[in-house]
Short mmCIF file of C-alpha atoms in Angstrom, two decimals:
data_model
loop_
_atom_site.label_atom_id
_atom_site.label_comp_id
_atom_site.label_asym_id
_atom_site.label_seq_id
_atom_site.Cartn_x
_atom_site.Cartn_y
_atom_site.Cartn_z
CA MET G 1 -21.07 64.26 12.62
CA TYR G 2 -19.45 63.40 15.94
CA ASN G 3 -21.38 60.11 16.11
CA ILE G 4 -20.25 59.09 12.63
CA VAL G 5 -16.61 59.87 13.44
CA GLY G 6 -16.93 58.07 16.75
CA MET G 7 -18.40 54.98 15.10
CA LYS G 8 -15.61 54.95 12.51
CA PHE G 9 -13.05 55.22 15.30
CA LEU G 10 -14.61 52.33 17.22
CA CYS G 11 -14.72 50.22 14.08
CA LEU G 12 -11.06 50.97 13.38
CA MET G 13 -10.07 50.10 16.94
CA SER G 14 -12.01 46.84 16.75
CA LEU G 15 -10.28 45.96 13.50
CA LEU G 16 -6.86 46.72 14.96
CA SER G 17 -7.66 44.67 18.04
CA TRP G 18 -8.67 41.72 15.88
CA CYS G 19 -5.50 42.03 13.77
CA CYS G 20 -3.35 42.16 16.88
CA GLN G 21 -4.99 39.02 18.24
CA VAL G 22 -4.32 37.18 15.00
CA GLN G 23 -0.75 38.41 14.90
CA GLY G 24 -0.37 37.60 18.60
CA GLN G 25 -1.22 33.98 17.92
CA LEU G 26 1.44 33.81 15.24
CA LEU G 27 4.01 35.55 17.42
CA SER G 28 3.27 33.16 20.29
CA ILE G 29 4.66 30.24 18.32
CA PRO G 30 8.18 29.47 19.56
CA ALA G 31 10.94 29.84 16.99
CA LYS G 32 11.47 26.80 14.79
CA PRO G 33 14.49 24.79 15.99
CA ASP G 34 17.62 24.31 13.92
CA PRO G 35 16.90 21.59 11.31
CA ASP G 36 20.06 19.77 12.42
CA ASP G 37 18.48 19.18 15.84
CA ALA G 38 16.08 16.38 14.94
CA ALA G 39 14.74 15.82 18.46
CA ALA G 40 13.96 19.50 19.04
CA SER G 41 12.35 19.80 15.60
CA ALA G 42 10.16 16.75 16.19
CA ARG G 43 9.02 17.84 19.65
CA TRP G 44 8.33 21.39 18.43
CA LEU G 45 6.20 20.04 15.61
CA VAL G 46 4.14 17.69 17.80
CA SER G 47 3.74 20.11 20.70
CA LEU G 48 2.36 22.99 18.62
CA ASN G 49 -0.04 21.04 16.43
CA PHE G 50 -3.69 20.44 17.26
CA TRP G 51 -4.64 17.76 14.72
CA GLY G 52 -3.18 15.22 12.34
CA VAL G 53 -3.98 12.06 10.37
CA LEU G 54 -4.23 8.86 12.40
CA ASN G 55 -3.86 5.68 10.36
CA THR G 56 -5.11 2.25 11.43
CA LEU G 57 -5.77 -1.07 9.71
CA SER G 58 -9.41 -1.18 8.69
CA THR G 59 -11.57 -4.03 9.94
CA ASP G 60 -14.24 -2.99 7.42
CA LEU G 61 -11.90 -2.90 4.42
CA GLY G 62 -10.02 -6.16 4.86
CA GLY G 63 -7.03 -4.67 6.66
CA ALA G 64 -6.45 -1.79 4.23
CA PRO G 65 -4.84 1.35 5.69
CA PHE G 66 -7.46 3.83 6.89
CA GLY G 67 -6.52 7.45 7.60
CA ASN G 68 -8.69 9.71 9.73
CA VAL G 69 -8.30 13.38 10.72
CA VAL G 70 -8.24 13.53 14.53
CA SER G 71 -7.57 16.08 17.26
CA PHE G 72 -4.77 15.33 19.70
CA SER G 73 -2.49 16.73 22.38
CA ASP G 74 0.81 15.68 23.90
CA GLY G 75 0.44 17.83 27.03
CA LEU G 76 -0.30 21.25 28.43
CA PRO G 77 1.26 24.21 26.59
CA ASN G 78 5.08 24.11 26.91
CA GLU G 79 4.78 20.90 28.96
CA GLY G 80 4.36 18.33 26.21
CA SER G 81 5.46 14.73 26.72
CA GLY G 82 5.88 13.96 23.02
CA ILE G 83 3.26 11.19 23.29
CA PRO G 84 0.09 11.93 21.28
CA TYR G 85 -3.16 11.39 23.19
CA PHE G 86 -6.57 11.06 21.53
CA TYR G 87 -10.22 11.09 22.61
CA LEU G 88 -11.98 8.53 20.44
CA THR G 89 -15.29 6.71 20.25
CA THR G 90 -15.98 3.25 18.83
CA LEU G 91 -18.79 4.85 16.81
CA ASP G 92 -15.87 5.90 14.61
CA PRO G 93 -13.83 3.29 12.63
CA THR G 94 -10.44 4.39 14.02
CA ALA G 95 -11.12 3.30 17.60
CA ARG G 96 -12.77 0.05 16.45
CA ASN G 97 -9.78 -0.73 14.27
CA ALA G 98 -7.33 -0.12 17.12
CA LEU G 99 -9.20 -2.42 19.47
CA LYS G 100 -8.83 -5.20 16.90
CA ASP G 101 -5.27 -4.43 15.78
CA GLU G 102 -3.16 -1.84 17.61
CA LYS G 103 -0.79 -1.13 14.73
CA ALA G 104 -1.08 2.55 13.79
CA SER G 105 0.77 5.62 12.56
CA PHE G 106 0.16 9.31 13.13
CA THR G 107 1.25 12.14 10.84
CA VAL G 108 1.35 15.89 11.44
CA SER G 109 2.63 18.72 9.27
CA GLU G 110 4.13 22.11 9.98
CA TYR G 111 1.86 23.66 7.36
CA PRO G 112 -1.19 24.31 9.63
CA LEU G 113 1.03 26.34 11.98
CA GLY G 114 1.44 29.01 9.31
CA THR G 115 5.23 28.92 9.49
CA CYS G 116 5.83 27.43 6.03
CA GLY G 117 5.07 30.68 4.25
CA ARG G 118 4.26 30.09 0.60
CA ARG G 119 6.06 26.77 0.46
CA ASP G 120 4.02 23.73 -0.55
CA PRO G 121 3.27 21.27 2.30
CA GLN G 122 5.32 18.66 0.43
CA ASN G 123 8.40 20.92 0.31
CA PRO G 124 11.04 19.26 2.55
CA THR G 125 11.63 22.51 4.44
CA CYS G 126 7.99 22.46 5.58
CA SER G 127 8.43 19.87 8.32
CA LYS G 128 6.37 16.73 8.70
CA ILE G 129 6.57 13.78 11.04
CA SER G 130 5.09 10.28 11.08
CA LEU G 131 5.05 8.37 14.36
CA THR G 132 4.49 4.64 14.02
CA GLY G 133 3.61 2.22 16.80
CA LYS G 134 0.59 0.90 18.69
CA LEU G 135 -2.63 2.76 19.45
CA LYS G 136 -3.53 1.76 23.00
CA LEU G 137 -6.30 2.50 25.47
CA VAL G 138 -5.22 4.53 28.50
CA ASP G 139 -6.23 3.06 31.86
CA GLU G 140 -8.94 5.41 33.16
CA LYS G 141 -7.82 4.81 36.75
CA SER G 142 -4.20 5.78 36.12
CA LYS G 143 -2.37 9.06 36.65
CA GLU G 144 -1.68 9.04 32.93
CA ALA G 145 -5.43 9.28 32.25
CA LYS G 146 -5.62 12.49 34.27
CA PHE G 147 -2.61 13.88 32.39
CA ALA G 148 -4.13 12.88 29.03
CA ARG G 149 -7.52 14.38 29.85
CA ASN G 150 -5.97 17.69 30.95
CA ALA G 151 -3.75 17.71 27.88
CA LEU G 152 -6.65 17.14 25.50
CA PHE G 153 -9.19 19.42 27.15
CA SER G 154 -6.73 22.30 27.43
CA LYS G 155 -6.24 22.28 23.65
CA HIS G 156 -9.74 21.13 22.71
CA PRO G 157 -12.23 22.47 25.30
CA GLU G 158 -15.16 21.42 23.09
CA MET G 159 -14.36 17.81 23.98
CA LYS G 160 -15.71 18.33 27.50
CA GLY G 161 -19.21 18.64 26.07
CA TRP G 162 -19.13 15.68 23.70
CA PRO G 163 -22.05 13.25 24.27
CA GLY G 164 -21.57 10.91 27.23
CA ASP G 165 -23.51 8.11 25.51
CA HIS G 166 -20.88 8.03 22.73
CA ASN G 167 -18.45 6.38 25.14
CA PHE G 168 -15.38 8.45 24.27
CA GLN G 169 -12.19 6.87 25.58
CA LEU G 170 -8.59 7.98 25.99
CA PHE G 171 -6.04 6.49 23.62
CA LYS G 172 -2.32 7.05 23.18
CA LEU G 173 0.21 6.16 20.52
CA GLU G 174 2.99 3.99 21.92
CA ILE G 175 5.76 5.11 19.58
CA GLU G 176 8.10 2.56 18.01
CA ASN G 177 9.48 4.42 14.99
CA ILE G 178 9.88 8.03 13.89
CA PHE G 179 10.04 9.42 10.36
CA LEU G 180 10.95 13.12 10.31
CA ILE G 181 11.49 15.38 7.31
CA ASN G 182 12.50 18.93 8.22
CA TRP G 183 14.99 19.85 5.48
CA PHE G 184 16.55 18.57 2.28
CA GLY G 185 18.49 15.33 2.37
CA GLY G 186 15.92 12.75 3.40
CA PRO G 187 14.60 11.69 6.82
CA LYS G 188 16.58 12.68 9.91
CA PRO G 189 17.94 9.85 12.08
CA LEU G 190 15.97 9.96 15.35
CA THR G 191 15.38 7.23 17.90
CA VAL G 192 12.37 7.04 20.19
CA GLU G 193 14.66 7.57 23.18
CA GLN G 194 16.11 10.75 21.66
CA TYR G 195 12.62 11.99 20.85
CA LEU G 196 11.10 11.32 24.27
CA HIS G 197 14.12 12.56 26.23
CA PRO G 198 15.69 15.45 24.30
CA LYS G 199 18.62 17.33 25.79
CA MET G 200 17.61 20.39 27.81
CA ASN G 201 19.57 23.48 28.70
CA LYS G 202 19.77 25.01 32.21
CA VAL G 203 16.54 26.97 31.86
CA GLY G 204 14.51 24.06 30.57
CA PHE G 205 14.56 24.65 26.83
CA ILE G 206 15.16 21.82 24.38
CA LEU G 207 18.59 22.05 22.81
#
């Protein structure tokens, strides 16, 4: 009898521990910025996401837009730069396309974060952002390459073990235009300068 009760207790504790871990992940997400603060909203959205859709011009499809789900990172946790970095191989069309034509766009949604509740991903209050510009190789000998590698591997540790003979390379999106929807009323005006250099308060939080 004691063993049965003990096993039930252990099972219950394990279940509670698992629930707390799940809830802890949700609670660890910083509060969503005020929708009127476009720069803060955009940086929050990019910093917290792990993946998005990267669009290039297909060399195999006569220049047609080609979207691909990719992992990315803009920096270490709470230290994001706003610039998306990617770890891509030319065995995949996206990298091949970029090496022929750098024009690209990258889209992420708030929906995967779990903060949209029951709202549809297309609902304007469930934020989404599209960054348009040029998808460029990062110089492997630069300080930026070290930053990009740390940024990516901290969010995606599996990348460290990806096959060496696949010739994965570091890419970044050089942003030229920003399209942000985070509330009703259409896209929020936001320049690249405002996005990359948002105002900070005295303790380092984006205003």
